[in-house]
MMTF fields as JSON, N, C-alpha, C and O atoms, coordinates in Angstrom:
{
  "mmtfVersion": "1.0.0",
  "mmtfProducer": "UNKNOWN",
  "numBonds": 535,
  "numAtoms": 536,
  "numGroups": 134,
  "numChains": 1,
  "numModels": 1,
  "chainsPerModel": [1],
  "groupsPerChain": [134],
  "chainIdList": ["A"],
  "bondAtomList": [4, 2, 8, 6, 12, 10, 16, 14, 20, 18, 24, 22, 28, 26, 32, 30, 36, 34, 40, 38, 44, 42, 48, 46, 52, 50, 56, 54, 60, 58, 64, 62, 68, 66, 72, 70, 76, 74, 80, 78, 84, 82, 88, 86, 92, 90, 96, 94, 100, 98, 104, 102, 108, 106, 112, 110, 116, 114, 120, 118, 124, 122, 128, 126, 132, 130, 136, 134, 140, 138, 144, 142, 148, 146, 152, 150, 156, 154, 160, 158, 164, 162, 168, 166, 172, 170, 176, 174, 180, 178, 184, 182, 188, 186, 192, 190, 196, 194, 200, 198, 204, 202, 208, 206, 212, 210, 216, 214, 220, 218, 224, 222, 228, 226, 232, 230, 236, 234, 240, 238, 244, 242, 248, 246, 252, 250, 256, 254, 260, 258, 264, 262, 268, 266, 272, 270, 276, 274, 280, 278, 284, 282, 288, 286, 292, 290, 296, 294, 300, 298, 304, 302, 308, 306, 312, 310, 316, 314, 320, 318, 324, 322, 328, 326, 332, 330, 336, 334, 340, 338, 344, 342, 348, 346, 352, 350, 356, 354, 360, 358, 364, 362, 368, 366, 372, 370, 376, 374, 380, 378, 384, 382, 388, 386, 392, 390, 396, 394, 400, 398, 404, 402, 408, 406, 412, 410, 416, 414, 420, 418, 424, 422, 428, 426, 432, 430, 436, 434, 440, 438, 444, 442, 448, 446, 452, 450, 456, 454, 460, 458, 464, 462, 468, 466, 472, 470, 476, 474, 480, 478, 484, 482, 488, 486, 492, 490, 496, 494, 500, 498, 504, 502, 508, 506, 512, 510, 516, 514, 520, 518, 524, 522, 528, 526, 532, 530],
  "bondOrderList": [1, 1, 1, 1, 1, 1, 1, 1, 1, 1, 1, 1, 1, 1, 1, 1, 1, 1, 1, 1, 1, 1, 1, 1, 1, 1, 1, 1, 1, 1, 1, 1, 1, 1, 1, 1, 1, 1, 1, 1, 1, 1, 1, 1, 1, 1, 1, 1, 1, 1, 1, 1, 1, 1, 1, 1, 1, 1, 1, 1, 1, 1, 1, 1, 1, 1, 1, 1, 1, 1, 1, 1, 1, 1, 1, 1, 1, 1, 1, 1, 1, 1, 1, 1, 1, 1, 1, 1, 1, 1, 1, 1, 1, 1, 1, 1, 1, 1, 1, 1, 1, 1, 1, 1, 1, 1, 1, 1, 1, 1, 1, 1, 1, 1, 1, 1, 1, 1, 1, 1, 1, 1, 1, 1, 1, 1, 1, 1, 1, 1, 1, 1, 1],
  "groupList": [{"groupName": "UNK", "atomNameList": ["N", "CA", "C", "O"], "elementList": ["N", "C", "C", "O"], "formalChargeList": [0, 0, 0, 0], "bondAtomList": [1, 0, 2, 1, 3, 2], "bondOrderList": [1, 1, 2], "singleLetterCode": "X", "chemCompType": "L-PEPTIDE LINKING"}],
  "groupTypeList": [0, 0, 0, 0, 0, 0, 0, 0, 0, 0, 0, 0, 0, 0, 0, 0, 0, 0, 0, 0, 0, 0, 0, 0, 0, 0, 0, 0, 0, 0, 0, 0, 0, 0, 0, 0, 0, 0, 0, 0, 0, 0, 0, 0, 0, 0, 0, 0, 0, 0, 0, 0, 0, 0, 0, 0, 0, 0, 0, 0, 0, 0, 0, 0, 0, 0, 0, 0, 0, 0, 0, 0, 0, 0, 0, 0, 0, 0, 0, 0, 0, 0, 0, 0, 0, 0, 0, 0, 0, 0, 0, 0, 0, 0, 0, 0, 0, 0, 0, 0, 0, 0, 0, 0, 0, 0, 0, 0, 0, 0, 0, 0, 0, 0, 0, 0, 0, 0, 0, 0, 0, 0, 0, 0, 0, 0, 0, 0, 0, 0, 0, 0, 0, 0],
  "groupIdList": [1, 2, 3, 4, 5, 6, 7, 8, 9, 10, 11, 12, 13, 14, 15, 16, 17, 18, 19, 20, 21, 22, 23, 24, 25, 26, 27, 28, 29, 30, 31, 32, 33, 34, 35, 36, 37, 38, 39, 40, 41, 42, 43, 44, 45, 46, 47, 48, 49, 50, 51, 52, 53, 54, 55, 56, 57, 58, 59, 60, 61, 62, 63, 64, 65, 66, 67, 68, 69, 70, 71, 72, 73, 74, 75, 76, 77, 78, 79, 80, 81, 82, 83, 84, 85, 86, 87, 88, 89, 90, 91, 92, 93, 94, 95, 96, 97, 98, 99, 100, 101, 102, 103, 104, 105, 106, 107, 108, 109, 110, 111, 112, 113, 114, 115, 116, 117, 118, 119, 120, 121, 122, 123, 124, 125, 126, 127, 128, 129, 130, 131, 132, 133, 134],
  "secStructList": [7, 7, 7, 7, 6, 6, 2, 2, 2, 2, 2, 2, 2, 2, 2, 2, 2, 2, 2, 2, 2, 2, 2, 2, 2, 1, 7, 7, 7, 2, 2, 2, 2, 2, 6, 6, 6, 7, 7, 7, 7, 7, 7, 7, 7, 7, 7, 7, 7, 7, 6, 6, 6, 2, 2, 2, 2, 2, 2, 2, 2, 2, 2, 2, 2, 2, 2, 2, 6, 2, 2, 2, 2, 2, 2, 2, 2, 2, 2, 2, 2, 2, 6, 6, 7, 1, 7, 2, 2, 2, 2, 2, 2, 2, 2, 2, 2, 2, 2, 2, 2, 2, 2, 2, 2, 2, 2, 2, 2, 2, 6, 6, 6, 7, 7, 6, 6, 6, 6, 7, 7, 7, 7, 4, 4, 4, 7, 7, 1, 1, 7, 7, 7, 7],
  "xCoordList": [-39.238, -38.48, -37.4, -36.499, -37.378, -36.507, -35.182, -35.387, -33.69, -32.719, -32.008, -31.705, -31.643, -31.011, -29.207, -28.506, -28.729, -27.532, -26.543, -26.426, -25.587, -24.671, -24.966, -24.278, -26.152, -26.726, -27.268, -26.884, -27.96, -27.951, -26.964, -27.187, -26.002, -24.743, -24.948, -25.528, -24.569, -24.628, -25.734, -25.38, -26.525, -27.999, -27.739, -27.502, -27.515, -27.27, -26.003, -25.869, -25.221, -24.224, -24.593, -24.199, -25.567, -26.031, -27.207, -27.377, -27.852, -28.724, -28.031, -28.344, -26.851, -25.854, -25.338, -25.21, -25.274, -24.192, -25.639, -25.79, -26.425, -27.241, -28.379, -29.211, -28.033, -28.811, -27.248, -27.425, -25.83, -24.512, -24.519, -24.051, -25.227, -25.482, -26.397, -26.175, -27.801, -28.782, -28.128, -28.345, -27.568, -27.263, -25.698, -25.142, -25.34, -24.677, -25.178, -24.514, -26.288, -27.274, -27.505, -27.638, -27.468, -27.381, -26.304, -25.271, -26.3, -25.719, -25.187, -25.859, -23.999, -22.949, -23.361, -24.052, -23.133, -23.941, -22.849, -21.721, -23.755, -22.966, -21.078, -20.173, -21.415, -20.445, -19.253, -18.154, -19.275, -18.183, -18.009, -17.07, -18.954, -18.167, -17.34, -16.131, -17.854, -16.816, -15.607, -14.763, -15.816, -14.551, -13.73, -12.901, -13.675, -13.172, -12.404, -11.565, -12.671, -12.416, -13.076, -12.542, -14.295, -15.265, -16.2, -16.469, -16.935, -17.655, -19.087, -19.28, -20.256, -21.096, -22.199, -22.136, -23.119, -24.076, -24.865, -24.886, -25.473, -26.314, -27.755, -27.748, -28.666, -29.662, -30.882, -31.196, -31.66, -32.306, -33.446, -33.669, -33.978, -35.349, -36.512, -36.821, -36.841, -37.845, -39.071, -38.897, -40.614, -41.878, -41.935, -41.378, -42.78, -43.444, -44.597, -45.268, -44.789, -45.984, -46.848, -46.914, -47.567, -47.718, -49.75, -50.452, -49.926, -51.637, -51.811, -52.961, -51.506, -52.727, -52.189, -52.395, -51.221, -51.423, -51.324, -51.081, -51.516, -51.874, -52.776, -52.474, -54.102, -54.72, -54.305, -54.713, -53.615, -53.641, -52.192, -51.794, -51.626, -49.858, -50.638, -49.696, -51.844, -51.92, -52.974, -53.007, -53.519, -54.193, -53.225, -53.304, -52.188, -50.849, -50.784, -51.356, -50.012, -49.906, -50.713, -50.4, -52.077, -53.056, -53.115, -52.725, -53.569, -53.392, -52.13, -51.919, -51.23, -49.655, -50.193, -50.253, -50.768, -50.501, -51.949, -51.75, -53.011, -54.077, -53.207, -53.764, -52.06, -51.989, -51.007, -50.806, -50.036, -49.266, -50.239, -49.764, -51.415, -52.072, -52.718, -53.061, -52.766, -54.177, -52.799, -52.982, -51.742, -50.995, -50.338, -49.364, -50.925, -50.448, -50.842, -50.232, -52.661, -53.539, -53.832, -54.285, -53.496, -53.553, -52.097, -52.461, -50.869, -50.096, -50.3, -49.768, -51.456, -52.067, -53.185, -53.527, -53.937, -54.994, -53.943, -53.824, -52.99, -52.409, -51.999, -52.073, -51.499, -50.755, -51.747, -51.65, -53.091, -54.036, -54.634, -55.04, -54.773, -55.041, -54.023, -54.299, -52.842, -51.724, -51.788, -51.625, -52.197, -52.277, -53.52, -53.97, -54.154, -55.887, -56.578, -57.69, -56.606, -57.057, -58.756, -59.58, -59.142, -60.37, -61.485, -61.188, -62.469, -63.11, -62.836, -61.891, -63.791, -64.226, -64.372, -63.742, -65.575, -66.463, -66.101, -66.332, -65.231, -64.526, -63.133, -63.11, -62.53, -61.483, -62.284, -61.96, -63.393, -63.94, -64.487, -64.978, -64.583, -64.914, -63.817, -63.655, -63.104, -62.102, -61.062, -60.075, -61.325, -60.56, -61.353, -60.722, -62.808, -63.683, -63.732, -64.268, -62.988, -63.138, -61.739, -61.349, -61.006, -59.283, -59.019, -58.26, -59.815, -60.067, -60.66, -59.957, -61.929, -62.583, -61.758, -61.069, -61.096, -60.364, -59.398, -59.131, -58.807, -58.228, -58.239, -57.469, -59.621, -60.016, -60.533, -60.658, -60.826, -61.295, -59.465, -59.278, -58.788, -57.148, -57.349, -57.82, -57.098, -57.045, -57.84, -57.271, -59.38, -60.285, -59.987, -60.511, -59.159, -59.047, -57.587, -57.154, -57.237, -55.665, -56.072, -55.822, -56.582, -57.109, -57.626, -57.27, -58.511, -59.413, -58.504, -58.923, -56.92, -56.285, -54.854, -53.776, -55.113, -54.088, -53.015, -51.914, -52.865, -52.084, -52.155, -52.941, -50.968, -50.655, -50.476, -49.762, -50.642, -50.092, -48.889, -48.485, -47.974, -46.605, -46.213, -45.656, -46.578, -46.655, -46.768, -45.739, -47.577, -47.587, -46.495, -46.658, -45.382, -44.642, -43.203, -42.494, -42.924, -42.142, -40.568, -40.188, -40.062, -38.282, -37.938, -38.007, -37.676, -37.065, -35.347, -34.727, -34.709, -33.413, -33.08, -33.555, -32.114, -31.024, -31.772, -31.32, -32.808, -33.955, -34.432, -35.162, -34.493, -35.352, -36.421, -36.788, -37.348, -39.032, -39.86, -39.694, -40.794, -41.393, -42.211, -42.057, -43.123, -43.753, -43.179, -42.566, -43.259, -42.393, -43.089, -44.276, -41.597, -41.852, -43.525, -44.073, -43.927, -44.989, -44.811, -44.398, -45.305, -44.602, -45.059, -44.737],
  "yCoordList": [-1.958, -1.17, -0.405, -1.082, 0.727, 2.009, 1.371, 0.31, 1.46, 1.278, 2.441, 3.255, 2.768, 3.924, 4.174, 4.986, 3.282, 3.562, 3.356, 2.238, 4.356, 4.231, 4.817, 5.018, 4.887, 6.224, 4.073, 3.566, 3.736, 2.364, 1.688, 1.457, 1.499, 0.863, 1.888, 1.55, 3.32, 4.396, 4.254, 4.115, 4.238, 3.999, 3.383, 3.734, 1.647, 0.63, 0.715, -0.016, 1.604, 1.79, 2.823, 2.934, 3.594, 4.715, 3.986, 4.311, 3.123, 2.08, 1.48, 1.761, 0.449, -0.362, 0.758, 0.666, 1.311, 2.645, 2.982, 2.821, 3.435, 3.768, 2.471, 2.843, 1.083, 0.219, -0.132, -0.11, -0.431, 0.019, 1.026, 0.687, 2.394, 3.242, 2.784, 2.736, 2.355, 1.972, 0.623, 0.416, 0.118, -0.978, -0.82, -1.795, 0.165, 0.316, 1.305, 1.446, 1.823, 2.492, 1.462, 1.779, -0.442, -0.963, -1.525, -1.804, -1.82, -1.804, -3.18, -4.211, -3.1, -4.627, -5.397, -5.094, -6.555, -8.091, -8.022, -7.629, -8.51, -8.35, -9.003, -8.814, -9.909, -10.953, -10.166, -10.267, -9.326, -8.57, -7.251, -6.541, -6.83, -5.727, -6.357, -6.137, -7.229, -7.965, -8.96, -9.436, -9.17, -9.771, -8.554, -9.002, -7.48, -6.363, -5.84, -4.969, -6.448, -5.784, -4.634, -4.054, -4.046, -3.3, -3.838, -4.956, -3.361, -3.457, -3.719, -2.999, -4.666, -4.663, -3.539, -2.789, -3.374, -1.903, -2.438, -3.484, -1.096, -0.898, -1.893, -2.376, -2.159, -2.707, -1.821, -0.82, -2.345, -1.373, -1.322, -1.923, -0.237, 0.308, -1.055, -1.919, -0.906, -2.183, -1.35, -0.276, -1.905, -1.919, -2.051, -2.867, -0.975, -0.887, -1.272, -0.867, -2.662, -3.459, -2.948, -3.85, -1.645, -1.624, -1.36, -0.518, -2.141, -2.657, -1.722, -1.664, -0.401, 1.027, 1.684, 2.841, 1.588, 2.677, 1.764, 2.129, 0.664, 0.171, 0.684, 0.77, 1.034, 1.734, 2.963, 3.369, 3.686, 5.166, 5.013, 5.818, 3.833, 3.563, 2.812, 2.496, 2.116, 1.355, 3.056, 3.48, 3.418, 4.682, 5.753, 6.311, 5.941, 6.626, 5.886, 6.292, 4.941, 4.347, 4.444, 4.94, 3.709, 4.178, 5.663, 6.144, 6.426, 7.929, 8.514, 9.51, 7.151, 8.259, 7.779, 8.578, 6.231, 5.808, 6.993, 7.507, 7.069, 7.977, 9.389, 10.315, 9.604, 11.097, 11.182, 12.261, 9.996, 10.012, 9.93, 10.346, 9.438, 9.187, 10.451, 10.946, 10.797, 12.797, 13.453, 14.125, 13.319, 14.434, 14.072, 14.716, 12.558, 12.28, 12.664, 13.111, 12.562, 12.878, 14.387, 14.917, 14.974, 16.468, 16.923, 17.624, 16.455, 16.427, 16.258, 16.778, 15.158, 15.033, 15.717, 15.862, 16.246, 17.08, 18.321, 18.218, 19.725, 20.342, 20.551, 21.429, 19.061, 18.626, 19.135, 20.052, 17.993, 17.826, 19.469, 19.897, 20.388, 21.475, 22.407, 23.006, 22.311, 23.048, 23.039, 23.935, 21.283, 20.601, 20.997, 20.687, 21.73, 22.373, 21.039, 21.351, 19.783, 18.657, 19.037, 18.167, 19.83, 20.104, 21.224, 22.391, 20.907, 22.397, 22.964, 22.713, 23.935, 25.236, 24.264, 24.186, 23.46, 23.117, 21.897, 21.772, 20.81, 19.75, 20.595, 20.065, 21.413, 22.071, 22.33, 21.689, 23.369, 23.447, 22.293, 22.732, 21.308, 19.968, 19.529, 19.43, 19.291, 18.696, 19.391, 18.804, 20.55, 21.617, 21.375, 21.106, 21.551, 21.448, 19.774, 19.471, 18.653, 17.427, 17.69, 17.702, 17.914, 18.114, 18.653, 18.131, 19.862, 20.95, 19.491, 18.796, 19.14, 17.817, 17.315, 18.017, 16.322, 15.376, 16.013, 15.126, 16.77, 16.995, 17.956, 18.152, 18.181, 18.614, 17.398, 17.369, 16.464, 15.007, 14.428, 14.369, 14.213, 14.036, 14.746, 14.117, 16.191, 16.792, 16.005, 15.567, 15.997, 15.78, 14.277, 13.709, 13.696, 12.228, 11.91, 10.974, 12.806, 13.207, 13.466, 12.638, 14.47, 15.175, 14.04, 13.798, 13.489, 12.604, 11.301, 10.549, 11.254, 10.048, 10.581, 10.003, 11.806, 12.872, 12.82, 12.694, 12.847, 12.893, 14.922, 15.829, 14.852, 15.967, 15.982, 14.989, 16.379, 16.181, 15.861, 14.942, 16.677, 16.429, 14.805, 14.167, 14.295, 12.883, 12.211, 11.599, 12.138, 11.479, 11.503, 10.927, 12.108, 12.118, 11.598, 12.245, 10.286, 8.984, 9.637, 10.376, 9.024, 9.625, 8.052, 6.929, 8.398, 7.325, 7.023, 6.304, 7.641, 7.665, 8.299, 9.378, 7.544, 8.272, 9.011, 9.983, 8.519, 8.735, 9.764, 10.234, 10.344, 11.032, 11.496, 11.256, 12.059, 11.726, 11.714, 12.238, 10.76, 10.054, 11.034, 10.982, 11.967, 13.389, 14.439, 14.675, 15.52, 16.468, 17.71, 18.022, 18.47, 19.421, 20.128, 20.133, 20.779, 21.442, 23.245, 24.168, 23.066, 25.009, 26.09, 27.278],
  "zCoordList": [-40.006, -39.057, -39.818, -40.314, -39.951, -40.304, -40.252, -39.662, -40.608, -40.681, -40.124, -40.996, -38.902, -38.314, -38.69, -38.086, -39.793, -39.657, -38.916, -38.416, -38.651, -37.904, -36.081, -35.081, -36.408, -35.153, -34.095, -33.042, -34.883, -34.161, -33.024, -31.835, -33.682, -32.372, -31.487, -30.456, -31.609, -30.596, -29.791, -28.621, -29.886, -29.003, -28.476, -27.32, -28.914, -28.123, -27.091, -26.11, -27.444, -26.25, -25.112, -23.951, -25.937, -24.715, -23.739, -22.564, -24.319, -23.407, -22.693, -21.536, -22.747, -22.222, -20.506, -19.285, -21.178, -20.143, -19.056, -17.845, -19.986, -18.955, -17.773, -16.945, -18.082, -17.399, -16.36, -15.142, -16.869, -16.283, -14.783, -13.696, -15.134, -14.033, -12.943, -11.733, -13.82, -12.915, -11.868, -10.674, -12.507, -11.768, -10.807, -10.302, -10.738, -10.089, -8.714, -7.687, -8.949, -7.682, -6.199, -5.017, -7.182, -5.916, -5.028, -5.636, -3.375, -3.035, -2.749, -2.805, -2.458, -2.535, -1.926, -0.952, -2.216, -1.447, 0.309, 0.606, 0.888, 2.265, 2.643, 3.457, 1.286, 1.761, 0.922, 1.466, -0.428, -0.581, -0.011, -0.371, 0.963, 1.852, 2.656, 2.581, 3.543, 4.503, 4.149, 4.909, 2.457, 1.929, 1.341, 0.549, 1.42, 1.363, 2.423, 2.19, 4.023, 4.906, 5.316, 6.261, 4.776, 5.397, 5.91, 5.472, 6.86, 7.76, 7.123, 6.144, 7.469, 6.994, 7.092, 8.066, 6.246, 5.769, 7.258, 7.906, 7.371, 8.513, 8.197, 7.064, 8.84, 8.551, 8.168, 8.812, 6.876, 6.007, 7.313, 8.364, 6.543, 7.249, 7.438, 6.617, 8.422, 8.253, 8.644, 9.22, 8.288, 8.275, 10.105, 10.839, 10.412, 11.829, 11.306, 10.356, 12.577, 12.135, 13.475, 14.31, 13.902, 15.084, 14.942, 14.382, 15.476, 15.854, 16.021, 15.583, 16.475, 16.241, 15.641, 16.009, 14.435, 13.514, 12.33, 11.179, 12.693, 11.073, 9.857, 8.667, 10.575, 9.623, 9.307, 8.219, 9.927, 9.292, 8.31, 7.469, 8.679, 7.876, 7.02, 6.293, 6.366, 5.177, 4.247, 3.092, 5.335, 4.324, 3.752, 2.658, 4.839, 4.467, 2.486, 1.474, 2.664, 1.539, 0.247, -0.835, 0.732, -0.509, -0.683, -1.747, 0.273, -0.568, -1.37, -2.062, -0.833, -1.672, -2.815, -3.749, -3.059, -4.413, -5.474, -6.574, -4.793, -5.47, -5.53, -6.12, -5.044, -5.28, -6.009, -6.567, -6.238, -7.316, -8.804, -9.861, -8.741, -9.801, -10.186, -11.259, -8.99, -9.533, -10.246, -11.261, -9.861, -10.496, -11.496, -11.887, -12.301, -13.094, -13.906, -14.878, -13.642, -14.746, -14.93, -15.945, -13.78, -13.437, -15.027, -15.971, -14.966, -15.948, -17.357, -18.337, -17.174, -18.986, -19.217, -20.39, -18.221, -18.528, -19.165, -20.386, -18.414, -18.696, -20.393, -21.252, -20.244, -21.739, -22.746, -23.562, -22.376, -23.823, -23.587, -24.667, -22.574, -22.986, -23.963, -25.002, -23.294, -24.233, -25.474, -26.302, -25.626, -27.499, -27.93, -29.033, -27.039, -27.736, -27.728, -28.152, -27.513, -27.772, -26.945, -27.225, -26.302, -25.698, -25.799, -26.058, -25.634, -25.745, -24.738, -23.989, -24.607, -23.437, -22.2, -21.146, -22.785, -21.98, -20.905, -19.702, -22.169, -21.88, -20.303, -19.192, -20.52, -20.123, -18.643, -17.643, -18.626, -17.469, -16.716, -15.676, -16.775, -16.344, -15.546, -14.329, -16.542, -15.986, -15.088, -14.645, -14.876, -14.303, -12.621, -11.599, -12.712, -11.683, -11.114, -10.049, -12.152, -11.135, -10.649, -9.481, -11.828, -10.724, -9.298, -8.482, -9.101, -7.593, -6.975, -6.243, -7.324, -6.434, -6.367, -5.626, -6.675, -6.437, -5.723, -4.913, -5.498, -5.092, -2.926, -1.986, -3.31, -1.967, -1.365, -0.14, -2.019, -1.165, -0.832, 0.383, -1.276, -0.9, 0.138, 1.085, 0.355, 1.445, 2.851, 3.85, 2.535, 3.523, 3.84, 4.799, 3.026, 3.682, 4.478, 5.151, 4.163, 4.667, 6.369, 7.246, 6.548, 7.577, 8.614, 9.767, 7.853, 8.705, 9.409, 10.29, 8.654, 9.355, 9.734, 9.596, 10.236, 10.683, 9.341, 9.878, 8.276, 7.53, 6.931, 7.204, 6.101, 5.803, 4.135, 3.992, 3.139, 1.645, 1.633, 0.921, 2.547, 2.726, 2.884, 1.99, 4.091, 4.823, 3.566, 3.28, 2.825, 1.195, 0.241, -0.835, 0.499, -0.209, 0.388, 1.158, -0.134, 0.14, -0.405, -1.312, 0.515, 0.047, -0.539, -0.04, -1.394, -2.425, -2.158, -2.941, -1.005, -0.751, -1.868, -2.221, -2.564, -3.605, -4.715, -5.321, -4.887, -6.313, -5.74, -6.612, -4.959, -4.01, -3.952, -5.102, -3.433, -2.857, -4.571, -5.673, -3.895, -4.824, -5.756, -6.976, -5.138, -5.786, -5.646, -4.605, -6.894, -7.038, -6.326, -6.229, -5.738, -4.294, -4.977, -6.079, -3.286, -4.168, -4.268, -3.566, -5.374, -5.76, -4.461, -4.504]
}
């Protein structure tokens, strides 16, 4: 392992600071708001467990998670073309399963009244889970 010098501690303080931030994103245990004299936090969002839209709220879900994944790989396809890493041929392939895959998202969207939009989860503070679409 390389010897980074003096650049070492620095890192380790810019890691420190930055897990510091992350961990300050969450919110206070109930018992020191109200030992504060503030009022306790509202009650988080809870899961609608409701017998007829269960299926279209668990397909909701799986398609967010397949569509976070197409545009992941949709991202590294882009990449390895930029890096020339492909042919012609390889490039047109994968260009023509990306459109597929991606018109079956649509058609399964459709079929359980969903929208592309509807797939995309607000993360609250982090905010929505897939990036807007252009």
């Amino acid at each position: 392992m390389p010897d980074d010098g003096p650049r070492a501690p620095r890192r380790l303080e810019e890691v420190a600071d930055a897990a510091a931030r992350a961990f300050r994103l969450l919110p206070a245990p109930p018992q020191e708001l109200t030992a504060a004299g503030n009022r306790p936090p509202a009650p988080a969002r809870r899961i609608r467990a409701d017998p007829d839209t269960v299926e279209r709220d668990l397909m909701k879900l799986v398609l967010t998670l397949v569509e976070l994944l197409r545009q992941l790989m949709e991202r590294q396809a882009l990449h390895r073309v930029d890096q020339g890493d492909l042919t012609e041929d390889e490039e047109e392939r994968l260009g023509a399963t990306l459109l597929l895959l991606h018109d079956r998202m649509a058609g399964l969207c459709a079929q359980y009244g969903l929208s592309m939009k509807d797939l995309n989860l607000d993360l609250g503070p982090l905010g929505t889970l897939l990036p807007p679409e252009e």
